A tleap script that builds the chain and sets N, CA, C and O, in Angstrom:
source leaprc.protein.ff14SB
mol = sequence {
  NGLN MET LYS LEU ALA GLU SER GLY GLY ASP
  SER VAL GLN ALA GLY GLY SER LEU ARG LEU
  SER CYS THR ALA SER GLU TYR ARG TYR CYS
  MET GLY TRP PHE ARG GLN ALA PRO GLY LYS
  GLU ARG GLU GLY VAL ALA SER MET ASP ILE
  ASN GLY GLY ASN MET LYS TYR ALA ASP PHE
  ALA GLU GLY ARG PHE THR ILE SER HIE ASP
  ALA SER LYS ARG ILE HIE TYR LEU GLN MET
  ASN SER LEU LEU PRO GLU ASP THR ALA THR
  TYR TYR CYS ALA ALA ALA ARG THR TYR GLY
  ALA CYS ALA SER SER ASP ASN VAL ARG PHE
  TRP GLY GLN GLY ILE GLN VAL THR VAL SER
  CSER
}
set mol.1.N position { 2.961 20.369 -20.117 }
set mol.1.CA position { 2.373 19.057 -19.987 }
set mol.1.C position { 3.420 18.107 -19.409 }
set mol.1.O position { 4.456 17.860 -20.027 }
set mol.2.N position { 3.143 17.587 -18.236 }
set mol.2.CA position { 4.072 16.661 -17.620 }
set mol.2.C position { 4.087 15.349 -18.388 }
set mol.2.O position { 3.041 14.859 -18.813 }
set mol.3.N position { 5.265 14.788 -18.562 }
set mol.3.CA position { 5.404 13.484 -19.210 }
set mol.3.C position { 5.976 12.478 -18.234 }
set mol.3.O position { 6.900 12.773 -17.475 }
set mol.4.N position { 5.410 11.289 -18.271 }
set mol.4.CA position { 5.814 10.220 -17.372 }
set mol.4.C position { 6.191 8.997 -18.194 }
set mol.4.O position { 5.518 8.671 -19.172 }
set mol.5.N position { 7.251 8.326 -17.805 }
set mol.5.CA position { 7.705 7.149 -18.543 }
set mol.5.C position { 8.046 6.035 -17.569 }
set mol.5.O position { 8.914 6.191 -16.710 }
set mol.6.N position { 7.353 4.904 -17.709 }
set mol.6.CA position { 7.597 3.753 -16.842 }
set mol.6.C position { 8.666 2.839 -17.453 }
set mol.6.O position { 8.872 2.817 -18.667 }
set mol.7.N position { 9.321 2.106 -16.596 }
set mol.7.CA position { 10.246 1.059 -17.023 }
set mol.7.C position { 10.296 -0.002 -15.944 }
set mol.7.O position { 9.865 0.230 -14.814 }
set mol.8.N position { 10.826 -1.177 -16.296 }
set mol.8.CA position { 11.021 -2.240 -15.319 }
set mol.8.C position { 10.010 -3.364 -15.367 }
set mol.8.O position { 10.131 -4.334 -14.618 }
set mol.9.N position { 9.014 -3.255 -16.231 }
set mol.9.CA position { 8.050 -4.340 -16.333 }
set mol.9.C position { 8.688 -5.601 -16.896 }
set mol.9.O position { 9.654 -5.544 -17.657 }
set mol.10.N position { 8.128 -6.736 -16.506 }
set mol.10.CA position { 8.716 -7.995 -16.954 }
set mol.10.C position { 7.755 -9.125 -16.632 }
set mol.10.O position { 6.686 -8.914 -16.060 }
set mol.11.N position { 8.162 -10.333 -17.014 }
set mol.11.CA position { 7.438 -11.551 -16.646 }
set mol.11.C position { 8.253 -12.274 -15.592 }
set mol.11.O position { 9.446 -12.516 -15.774 }
set mol.12.N position { 7.606 -12.618 -14.491 }
set mol.12.CA position { 8.290 -13.301 -13.394 }
set mol.12.C position { 7.404 -14.427 -12.879 }
set mol.12.O position { 6.212 -14.486 -13.181 }
set mol.13.N position { 7.998 -15.306 -12.109 }
set mol.13.CA position { 7.227 -16.366 -11.478 }
set mol.13.C position { 6.679 -15.883 -10.132 }
set mol.13.O position { 7.211 -14.961 -9.514 }
set mol.14.N position { 5.626 -16.521 -9.713 }
set mol.14.CA position { 5.041 -16.186 -8.422 }
set mol.14.C position { 6.100 -16.270 -7.320 }
set mol.14.O position { 6.926 -17.181 -7.296 }
set mol.15.N position { 6.051 -15.309 -6.425 }
set mol.15.CA position { 7.048 -15.234 -5.360 }
set mol.15.C position { 8.222 -14.348 -5.688 }
set mol.15.O position { 9.017 -14.006 -4.813 }
set mol.16.N position { 8.334 -13.976 -6.944 }
set mol.16.CA position { 9.438 -13.145 -7.387 }
set mol.16.C position { 9.222 -11.671 -7.081 }
set mol.16.O position { 8.225 -11.281 -6.472 }
set mol.17.N position { 10.183 -10.860 -7.521 }
set mol.17.CA position { 10.160 -9.422 -7.258 }
set mol.17.C position { 10.436 -8.643 -8.540 }
set mol.17.O position { 11.102 -9.128 -9.455 }
set mol.18.N position { 9.914 -7.443 -8.578 }
set mol.18.CA position { 10.202 -6.502 -9.662 }
set mol.18.C position { 10.252 -5.106 -9.077 }
set mol.18.O position { 9.603 -4.822 -8.070 }
set mol.19.N position { 11.025 -4.234 -9.711 }
set mol.19.CA position { 11.001 -2.830 -9.349 }
set mol.19.C position { 10.646 -2.022 -10.584 }
set mol.19.O position { 11.369 -2.032 -11.580 }
set mol.20.N position { 9.532 -1.329 -10.507 }
set mol.20.CA position { 9.130 -0.423 -11.568 }
set mol.20.C position { 9.681 0.969 -11.281 }
set mol.20.O position { 9.793 1.391 -10.131 }
set mol.21.N position { 10.016 1.661 -12.349 }
set mol.21.CA position { 10.505 3.034 -12.231 }
set mol.21.C position { 9.643 3.952 -13.078 }
set mol.21.O position { 9.118 3.553 -14.118 }
set mol.22.N position { 9.506 5.174 -12.623 }
set mol.22.CA position { 8.781 6.186 -13.392 }
set mol.22.C position { 9.597 7.466 -13.386 }
set mol.22.O position { 9.862 8.050 -12.336 }
set mol.23.N position { 9.986 7.885 -14.570 }
set mol.23.CA position { 10.736 9.128 -14.709 }
set mol.23.C position { 9.793 10.220 -15.175 }
set mol.23.O position { 9.055 10.046 -16.144 }
set mol.24.N position { 9.823 11.353 -14.474 }
set mol.24.CA position { 8.918 12.458 -14.776 }
set mol.24.C position { 9.670 13.631 -15.382 }
set mol.24.O position { 10.810 13.907 -15.007 }
set mol.25.N position { 9.031 14.320 -16.320 }
set mol.25.CA position { 9.647 15.512 -16.910 }
set mol.25.C position { 9.638 16.670 -15.907 }
set mol.25.O position { 10.466 17.578 -15.983 }
set mol.26.N position { 8.681 16.621 -14.960 }
set mol.26.CA position { 8.615 17.580 -13.864 }
set mol.26.C position { 8.325 16.788 -12.600 }
set mol.26.O position { 7.799 15.676 -12.653 }
set mol.27.N position { 8.673 17.374 -11.473 }
set mol.27.CA position { 8.454 16.648 -10.222 }
set mol.27.C position { 7.725 17.580 -9.261 }
set mol.27.O position { 8.335 18.426 -8.608 }
set mol.28.N position { 6.399 17.406 -9.189 }
set mol.28.CA position { 5.590 18.299 -8.374 }
set mol.28.C position { 4.520 17.531 -7.620 }
set mol.28.O position { 3.984 16.539 -8.112 }
set mol.29.N position { 4.230 17.985 -6.470 }
set mol.29.CA position { 3.093 17.553 -5.657 }
set mol.29.C position { 3.120 16.077 -5.267 }
set mol.29.O position { 3.522 15.744 -4.152 }
set mol.30.N position { 2.700 15.188 -6.169 }
set mol.30.CA position { 2.599 13.782 -5.774 }
set mol.30.C position { 2.777 12.883 -6.982 }
set mol.30.O position { 2.622 13.301 -8.129 }
set mol.31.N position { 3.107 11.629 -6.685 }
set mol.31.CA position { 3.265 10.615 -7.721 }
set mol.31.C position { 2.601 9.343 -7.234 }
set mol.31.O position { 2.509 9.110 -6.029 }
set mol.32.N position { 2.143 8.526 -8.153 }
set mol.32.CA position { 1.480 7.299 -7.742 }
set mol.32.C position { 1.561 6.224 -8.798 }
set mol.32.O position { 2.025 6.440 -9.918 }
set mol.33.N position { 1.091 5.052 -8.398 }
set mol.33.CA position { 1.018 3.892 -9.296 }
set mol.33.C position { -0.397 3.336 -9.270 }
set mol.33.O position { -1.030 3.220 -8.220 }
set mol.34.N position { -0.865 2.998 -10.454 }
set mol.34.CA position { -2.150 2.334 -10.633 }
set mol.34.C position { -1.916 1.087 -11.479 }
set mol.34.O position { -0.856 0.926 -12.085 }
set mol.35.N position { -2.906 0.217 -11.512 }
set mol.35.CA position { -2.805 -0.952 -12.369 }
set mol.35.C position { -4.174 -1.293 -12.929 }
set mol.35.O position { -5.212 -0.945 -12.365 }
set mol.36.N position { -4.140 -1.981 -14.053 }
set mol.36.CA position { -5.379 -2.427 -14.677 }
set mol.36.C position { -5.164 -3.803 -15.280 }
set mol.36.O position { -4.323 -3.990 -16.160 }
set mol.37.N position { -5.930 -4.749 -14.797 }
set mol.37.CA position { -5.901 -6.104 -15.333 }
set mol.37.C position { -6.968 -6.235 -16.417 }
set mol.37.O position { -7.941 -5.480 -16.410 }
set mol.38.N position { -6.807 -7.171 -17.341 }
set mol.38.CA position { -7.810 -7.345 -18.405 }
set mol.38.C position { -9.203 -7.563 -17.831 }
set mol.38.O position { -9.405 -8.413 -16.963 }
set mol.39.N position { -10.161 -6.785 -18.327 }
set mol.39.CA position { -11.538 -6.932 -17.893 }
set mol.39.C position { -11.860 -6.295 -16.560 }
set mol.39.O position { -12.981 -6.415 -16.067 }
set mol.40.N position { -10.882 -5.615 -15.967 }
set mol.40.CA position { -11.107 -4.996 -14.660 }
set mol.40.C position { -10.871 -3.491 -14.742 }
set mol.40.O position { -10.227 -2.992 -15.665 }
set mol.41.N position { -11.403 -2.789 -13.760 }
set mol.41.CA position { -11.189 -1.351 -13.698 }
set mol.41.C position { -9.772 -1.031 -13.198 }
set mol.41.O position { -9.131 -1.831 -12.516 }
set mol.42.N position { -9.320 0.152 -13.560 }
set mol.42.CA position { -8.026 0.604 -13.061 }
set mol.42.C position { -8.133 0.854 -11.561 }
set mol.42.O position { -9.114 1.426 -11.086 }
set mol.43.N position { -7.122 0.424 -10.827 }
set mol.43.CA position { -7.142 0.576 -9.371 }
set mol.43.C position { -5.830 1.154 -8.871 }
set mol.43.O position { -4.771 0.947 -9.464 }
set mol.44.N position { -5.923 1.876 -7.780 }
set mol.44.CA position { -4.740 2.444 -7.174 }
set mol.44.C position { -3.895 1.389 -6.509 }
set mol.44.O position { -4.420 0.425 -5.951 }
set mol.45.N position { -2.579 1.562 -6.563 }
set mol.45.CA position { -1.642 0.644 -5.932 }
set mol.45.C position { -0.940 1.331 -4.760 }
set mol.45.O position { -0.989 0.853 -3.627 }
set mol.46.N position { -0.291 2.450 -5.045 }
set mol.46.CA position { 0.442 3.181 -4.017 }
set mol.46.C position { 0.657 4.614 -4.482 }
set mol.46.O position { 0.694 4.889 -5.681 }
set mol.47.N position { 0.798 5.515 -3.529 }
set mol.47.CA position { 1.046 6.909 -3.887 }
set mol.47.C position { 1.770 7.610 -2.749 }
set mol.47.O position { 1.768 7.150 -1.607 }
set mol.48.N position { 2.391 8.736 -3.090 }
set mol.48.CA position { 3.076 9.537 -2.084 }
set mol.48.C position { 3.267 10.953 -2.610 }
set mol.48.O position { 3.307 11.185 -3.818 }
set mol.49.N position { 3.382 11.893 -1.679 }
set mol.49.CA position { 3.742 13.246 -2.056 }
set mol.49.C position { 5.253 13.313 -2.258 }
set mol.49.O position { 5.994 12.476 -1.741 }
set mol.50.N position { 5.696 14.301 -3.002 }
set mol.50.CA position { 7.128 14.379 -3.312 }
set mol.50.C position { 7.957 14.755 -2.088 }
set mol.50.O position { 9.181 14.628 -2.102 }
set mol.51.N position { 7.286 15.220 -1.020 }
set mol.51.CA position { 8.010 15.486 0.226 }
set mol.51.C position { 8.002 14.263 1.143 }
set mol.51.O position { 8.442 14.339 2.290 }
set mol.52.N position { 7.501 13.138 0.634 }
set mol.52.CA position { 7.478 11.902 1.409 }
set mol.52.C position { 6.225 11.700 2.230 }
set mol.52.O position { 6.060 10.649 2.849 }
set mol.53.N position { 5.338 12.680 2.250 }
set mol.53.CA position { 4.114 12.571 3.026 }
set mol.53.C position { 3.004 11.873 2.261 }
set mol.53.O position { 3.158 11.510 1.094 }
set mol.54.N position { 1.868 11.693 2.956 }
set mol.54.CA position { 0.663 11.100 2.338 }
set mol.54.C position { 0.951 9.789 1.621 }
set mol.54.O position { 0.430 9.551 0.531 }
set mol.55.N position { 1.766 8.948 2.216 }
set mol.55.CA position { 2.059 7.670 1.603 }
set mol.55.C position { 0.877 6.730 1.830 }
set mol.55.O position { 0.442 6.532 2.964 }
set mol.56.N position { 0.366 6.160 0.754 }
set mol.56.CA position { -0.819 5.304 0.846 }
set mol.56.C position { -0.624 4.054 -0.004 }
set mol.56.O position { 0.007 4.080 -1.061 }
set mol.57.N position { -1.191 2.956 0.500 }
set mol.57.CA position { -1.131 1.695 -0.208 }
set mol.57.C position { -2.512 1.068 -0.276 }
set mol.57.O position { -3.313 1.191 0.651 }
set mol.58.N position { -2.776 0.398 -1.384 }
set mol.58.CA position { -3.965 -0.434 -1.457 }
set mol.58.C position { -3.791 -1.617 -0.518 }
set mol.58.O position { -2.666 -2.005 -0.205 }
set mol.59.N position { -4.894 -2.187 -0.072 }
set mol.59.CA position { -4.813 -3.315 0.856 }
set mol.59.C position { -3.965 -4.450 0.285 }
set mol.59.O position { -3.179 -5.062 1.008 }
set mol.60.N position { -4.120 -4.726 -0.987 }
set mol.60.CA position { -3.381 -5.850 -1.581 }
set mol.60.C position { -1.889 -5.562 -1.667 }
set mol.60.O position { -1.086 -6.489 -1.775 }
set mol.61.N position { -1.509 -4.289 -1.621 }
set mol.61.CA position { -0.110 -3.909 -1.746 }
set mol.61.C position { 0.595 -3.808 -0.392 }
set mol.61.O position { 1.818 -3.921 -0.308 }
set mol.62.N position { -0.168 -3.601 0.634 }
set mol.62.CA position { 0.406 -3.402 1.973 }
set mol.62.C position { 1.272 -4.602 2.360 }
set mol.62.O position { 0.831 -5.750 2.301 }
set mol.63.N position { 2.506 -4.314 2.754 }
set mol.63.CA position { 3.416 -5.369 3.188 }
set mol.63.C position { 4.187 -6.048 2.083 }
set mol.63.O position { 5.172 -6.736 2.351 }
set mol.64.N position { 3.761 -5.872 0.844 }
set mol.64.CA position { 4.466 -6.500 -0.284 }
set mol.64.C position { 5.107 -5.476 -1.213 }
set mol.64.O position { 6.177 -5.719 -1.772 }
set mol.65.N position { 4.454 -4.336 -1.375 }
set mol.65.CA position { 4.936 -3.300 -2.293 }
set mol.65.C position { 5.434 -2.100 -1.495 }
set mol.65.O position { 4.935 -1.804 -0.409 }
set mol.66.N position { 6.429 -1.416 -2.057 }
set mol.66.CA position { 6.952 -0.206 -1.431 }
set mol.66.C position { 7.153 0.868 -2.481 }
set mol.66.O position { 7.804 0.644 -3.502 }
set mol.67.N position { 6.588 2.031 -2.221 }
set mol.67.CA position { 6.805 3.178 -3.103 }
set mol.67.C position { 7.916 4.037 -2.514 }
set mol.67.O position { 7.987 4.243 -1.302 }
set mol.68.N position { 8.775 4.529 -3.387 }
set mol.68.CA position { 9.862 5.392 -2.935 }
set mol.68.C position { 10.235 6.329 -4.068 }
set mol.68.O position { 9.702 6.220 -5.172 }
set mol.69.N position { 11.134 7.233 -3.801 }
set mol.69.CA position { 11.510 8.165 -4.864 }
set mol.69.C position { 12.916 8.692 -4.690 }
set mol.69.O position { 13.502 8.645 -3.608 }
set mol.70.N position { 13.433 9.193 -5.789 }
set mol.70.CA position { 14.684 9.944 -5.812 }
set mol.70.C position { 14.345 11.277 -6.463 }
set mol.70.O position { 14.359 11.409 -7.687 }
set mol.71.N position { 14.038 12.267 -5.619 }
set mol.71.CA position { 13.561 13.542 -6.143 }
set mol.71.C position { 14.599 14.222 -7.022 }
set mol.71.O position { 14.249 14.921 -7.973 }
set mol.72.N position { 15.874 14.021 -6.708 }
set mol.72.CA position { 16.926 14.680 -7.487 }
set mol.72.C position { 16.946 14.198 -8.923 }
set mol.72.O position { 17.398 14.915 -9.815 }
set mol.73.N position { 16.456 12.979 -9.153 }
set mol.73.CA position { 16.429 12.415 -10.500 }
set mol.73.C position { 15.026 12.436 -11.094 }
set mol.73.O position { 14.824 12.012 -12.232 }
set mol.74.N position { 14.052 12.932 -10.321 }
set mol.74.CA position { 12.652 12.964 -10.756 }
set mol.74.C position { 12.153 11.552 -11.090 }
set mol.74.O position { 11.446 11.343 -12.076 }
set mol.75.N position { 12.531 10.612 -10.261 }
set mol.75.CA position { 12.133 9.216 -10.463 }
set mol.75.C position { 11.412 8.730 -9.219 }
set mol.75.O position { 11.846 9.010 -8.102 }
set mol.76.N position { 10.316 8.005 -9.398 }
set mol.76.CA position { 9.807 7.258 -8.270 }
set mol.76.C position { 9.663 5.793 -8.647 }
set mol.76.O position { 9.550 5.438 -9.821 }
set mol.77.N position { 9.670 4.959 -7.627 }
set mol.77.CA position { 9.794 3.533 -7.803 }
set mol.77.C position { 8.624 2.794 -7.143 }
set mol.77.O position { 7.985 3.295 -6.218 }
set mol.78.N position { 8.373 1.606 -7.645 }
set mol.78.CA position { 7.462 0.686 -6.979 }
set mol.78.C position { 8.178 -0.646 -6.863 }
set mol.78.O position { 8.315 -1.376 -7.845 }
set mol.79.N position { 8.631 -0.957 -5.664 }
set mol.79.CA position { 9.256 -2.239 -5.406 }
set mol.79.C position { 8.159 -3.234 -5.081 }
set mol.79.O position { 7.380 -3.019 -4.152 }
set mol.80.N position { 8.090 -4.316 -5.834 }
set mol.80.CA position { 7.044 -5.317 -5.656 }
set mol.80.C position { 7.686 -6.647 -5.304 }
set mol.80.O position { 8.452 -7.209 -6.087 }
set mol.81.N position { 7.367 -7.139 -4.125 }
set mol.81.CA position { 7.892 -8.421 -3.651 }
set mol.81.C position { 6.759 -9.426 -3.483 }
set mol.81.O position { 5.583 -9.064 -3.449 }
set mol.82.N position { 7.137 -10.684 -3.379 }
set mol.82.CA position { 6.151 -11.757 -3.166 }
set mol.82.C position { 5.008 -11.655 -4.173 }
set mol.82.O position { 3.834 -11.717 -3.807 }
set mol.83.N position { 5.361 -11.502 -5.416 }
set mol.83.CA position { 4.351 -11.293 -6.452 }
set mol.83.C position { 3.461 -12.518 -6.611 }
set mol.83.O position { 3.895 -13.659 -6.450 }
set mol.84.N position { 2.208 -12.243 -6.931 }
set mol.84.CA position { 1.185 -13.271 -7.113 }
set mol.84.C position { 0.652 -13.207 -8.539 }
set mol.84.O position { 0.735 -12.157 -9.176 }
set mol.85.N position { 0.111 -14.297 -9.048 }
set mol.85.CA position { -0.482 -14.240 -10.402 }
set mol.85.C position { -1.535 -13.139 -10.533 }
set mol.85.O position { -1.683 -12.555 -11.606 }
set mol.86.N position { -2.257 -12.851 -9.469 }
set mol.86.CA position { -3.275 -11.800 -9.548 }
set mol.86.C position { -2.697 -10.393 -9.595 }
set mol.86.O position { -3.440 -9.422 -9.739 }
set mol.87.N position { -1.380 -10.275 -9.475 }
set mol.87.CA position { -0.724 -8.981 -9.669 }
set mol.87.C position { -0.480 -8.697 -11.140 }
set mol.87.O position { -0.037 -7.604 -11.495 }
set mol.88.N position { -0.760 -9.661 -11.995 }
set mol.88.CA position { -0.600 -9.470 -13.428 }
set mol.88.C position { -1.512 -8.346 -13.901 }
set mol.88.O position { -2.725 -8.389 -13.695 }
set mol.89.N position { -0.923 -7.345 -14.534 }
set mol.89.CA position { -1.684 -6.173 -14.973 }
set mol.89.C position { -0.758 -5.238 -15.742 }
set mol.89.O position { 0.457 -5.428 -15.783 }
set mol.90.N position { -1.362 -4.236 -16.342 }
set mol.90.CA position { -0.602 -3.111 -16.853 }
set mol.90.C position { -0.511 -2.079 -15.743 }
set mol.90.O position { -1.527 -1.662 -15.188 }
set mol.91.N position { 0.690 -1.675 -15.427 }
set mol.91.CA position { 0.923 -0.723 -14.345 }
set mol.91.C position { 1.188 0.666 -14.929 }
set mol.91.O position { 1.948 0.824 -15.884 }
set mol.92.N position { 0.543 1.659 -14.333 }
set mol.92.CA position { 0.626 3.030 -14.813 }
set mol.92.C position { 1.199 3.943 -13.753 }
set mol.92.O position { 0.832 3.870 -12.580 }
set mol.93.N position { 2.085 4.785 -14.174 }
set mol.93.CA position { 2.589 5.862 -13.352 }
set mol.93.C position { 1.619 7.028 -13.461 }
set mol.93.O position { 1.024 7.237 -14.519 }
set mol.94.N position { 1.449 7.789 -12.386 }
set mol.94.CA position { 0.466 8.863 -12.386 }
set mol.94.C position { 0.961 10.049 -11.583 }
set mol.94.O position { 1.779 9.907 -10.674 }
set mol.95.N position { 0.449 11.225 -11.934 }
set mol.95.CA position { 0.777 12.442 -11.200 }
set mol.95.C position { -0.449 13.355 -11.185 }
set mol.95.O position { -1.345 13.245 -12.021 }
set mol.96.N position { -0.455 14.249 -10.215 }
set mol.96.CA position { -1.573 15.176 -10.075 }
set mol.96.C position { -1.051 16.578 -9.797 }
set mol.96.O position { 0.158 16.801 -9.734 }
set mol.97.N position { -1.964 17.506 -9.632 }
set mol.97.CA position { -1.597 18.912 -9.468 }
set mol.97.C position { -1.739 19.405 -8.046 }
set mol.97.O position { -1.566 20.597 -7.793 }
set mol.98.N position { -2.044 18.534 -7.119 }
set mol.98.CA position { -2.131 18.950 -5.720 }
set mol.98.C position { -1.546 17.867 -4.827 }
set mol.98.O position { -1.474 16.701 -5.213 }
set mol.99.N position { -1.131 18.260 -3.637 }
set mol.99.CA position { -0.623 17.286 -2.683 }
set mol.99.C position { -1.753 16.352 -2.248 }
set mol.99.O position { -2.915 16.745 -2.138 }
set mol.100.N position { -1.367 15.114 -2.008 }
set mol.100.CA position { -2.331 14.148 -1.501 }
set mol.100.C position { -3.351 13.678 -2.500 }
set mol.100.O position { -4.327 13.028 -2.125 }
set mol.101.N position { -3.151 13.989 -3.767 }
set mol.101.CA position { -4.180 13.716 -4.778 }
set mol.101.C position { -3.927 12.465 -5.598 }
set mol.101.O position { -4.774 12.090 -6.409 }
set mol.102.N position { -2.807 11.816 -5.419 }
set mol.102.CA position { -2.427 10.743 -6.334 }
set mol.102.C position { -2.957 9.362 -5.938 }
set mol.102.O position { -2.622 8.363 -6.575 }
set mol.103.N position { -3.769 9.307 -4.908 }
set mol.103.CA position { -4.330 8.018 -4.514 }
set mol.103.C position { -5.604 7.695 -5.292 }
set mol.103.O position { -6.031 6.541 -5.325 }
set mol.104.N position { -6.202 8.679 -5.904 }
set mol.104.CA position { -7.457 8.477 -6.617 }
set mol.104.C position { -7.306 8.827 -8.085 }
set mol.104.O position { -6.786 9.887 -8.433 }
set mol.105.N position { -7.766 7.922 -8.946 }
set mol.105.CA position { -7.661 8.197 -10.384 }
set mol.105.C position { -8.485 9.420 -10.778 }
set mol.105.O position { -8.206 10.042 -11.803 }
set mol.106.N position { -9.490 9.773 -9.985 }
set mol.106.CA position { -10.292 10.959 -10.291 }
set mol.106.C position { -9.465 12.234 -10.241 }
set mol.106.O position { -9.784 13.214 -10.914 }
set mol.107.N position { -8.405 12.220 -9.448 }
set mol.107.CA position { -7.562 13.402 -9.273 }
set mol.107.C position { -6.322 13.398 -10.152 }
set mol.107.O position { -5.642 14.417 -10.277 }
set mol.108.N position { -6.029 12.264 -10.756 }
set mol.108.CA position { -4.830 12.171 -11.588 }
set mol.108.C position { -5.012 13.005 -12.849 }
set mol.108.O position { -6.061 12.972 -13.492 }
set mol.109.N position { -3.970 13.749 -13.185 }
set mol.109.CA position { -4.013 14.598 -14.381 }
set mol.109.C position { -3.010 14.152 -15.442 }
set mol.109.O position { -3.108 14.548 -16.603 }
set mol.110.N position { -2.056 13.334 -15.041 }
set mol.110.CA position { -1.033 12.895 -15.988 }
set mol.110.C position { -0.817 11.393 -15.804 }
set mol.110.O position { -0.716 10.892 -14.684 }
set mol.111.N position { -0.750 10.698 -16.930 }
set mol.111.CA position { -0.553 9.251 -16.922 }
set mol.111.C position { 0.647 8.865 -17.770 }
set mol.111.O position { 0.929 9.494 -18.790 }
set mol.112.N position { 1.354 7.823 -17.339 }
set mol.112.CA position { 2.339 7.209 -18.203 }
set mol.112.C position { 1.638 6.310 -19.207 }
set mol.112.O position { 0.417 6.156 -19.181 }
set mol.113.N position { 2.424 5.724 -20.083 }
set mol.113.CA position { 1.839 4.906 -21.152 }
set mol.113.C position { 1.474 3.511 -20.671 }
set mol.113.O position { 0.747 2.791 -21.356 }
set mol.114.N position { 1.966 3.124 -19.507 }
set mol.114.CA position { 1.676 1.805 -18.960 }
set mol.114.C position { 2.763 0.808 -19.300 }
set mol.114.O position { 3.405 0.889 -20.346 }
set mol.115.N position { 2.953 -0.131 -18.393 }
set mol.115.CA position { 3.966 -1.161 -18.603 }
set mol.115.C position { 3.425 -2.479 -18.063 }
set mol.115.O position { 2.754 -2.515 -17.033 }
set mol.116.N position { 3.726 -3.556 -18.772 }
set mol.116.CA position { 3.146 -4.847 -18.437 }
set mol.116.C position { 3.958 -5.574 -17.372 }
set mol.116.O position { 5.185 -5.645 -17.435 }
set mol.117.N position { 3.242 -6.107 -16.403 }
set mol.117.CA position { 3.810 -7.010 -15.407 }
set mol.117.C position { 3.012 -8.304 -15.485 }
set mol.117.O position { 1.788 -8.301 -15.351 }
set mol.118.N position { 3.712 -9.401 -15.702 }
set mol.118.CA position { 3.067 -10.703 -15.794 }
set mol.118.C position { 3.685 -11.629 -14.761 }
set mol.118.O position { 4.903 -11.798 -14.709 }
set mol.119.N position { 2.836 -12.224 -13.945 }
set mol.119.CA position { 3.300 -13.138 -12.904 }
set mol.119.C position { 2.691 -14.501 -13.186 }
set mol.119.O position { 1.470 -14.648 -13.224 }
set mol.120.N position { 3.537 -15.484 -13.381 }
set mol.120.CA position { 3.072 -16.838 -13.698 }
set mol.120.C position { 3.142 -17.722 -12.454 }
set mol.120.O position { 3.993 -17.543 -11.583 }
set mol.121.N position { 2.234 -18.665 -12.403 }
set mol.121.CA position { 2.187 -19.560 -11.234 }
set mol.121.C position { 3.100 -20.756 -11.409 }
set mol.121.O position { 3.181 -21.606 -10.523 }
savepdb mol mol.pdb
quit
C-alpha cells in the first residue's frame, strides 16, 4: 500500500506563494495534486508521470502553479504563485497504478491525508 504525505500548507495573503511537497513510500507511474474547497467537489490541479511526461494542469493552475519532482527522494512538489482567495482549499497528493492516470480522481488509487492552504484577501 503506497503511502503519501503532504507538507508545506500554510496561510498566506493573496499574491503570495507556497510550495507543497508530497513524499511517497514508493515512486511509480504518476503523481498528482487535487484540491477540495468547502462545499465543492474535489478537482484536479496538476499531474505528471514520474518520467516527466503527461504533465497536465487545470485551467486555473496554468501559468501560476508548477508541478515538479525529485525522483531520487520520491518527492513531488506543487509550486503555487500569485495565489488567490479562491485557491483556499485542502490540497491532496495522489498516485495511481498506470502512466497518465493521475489527472482524474477516478483513476487515483492512493491519497494523502490532505493539507490546508488558506489565502486571505
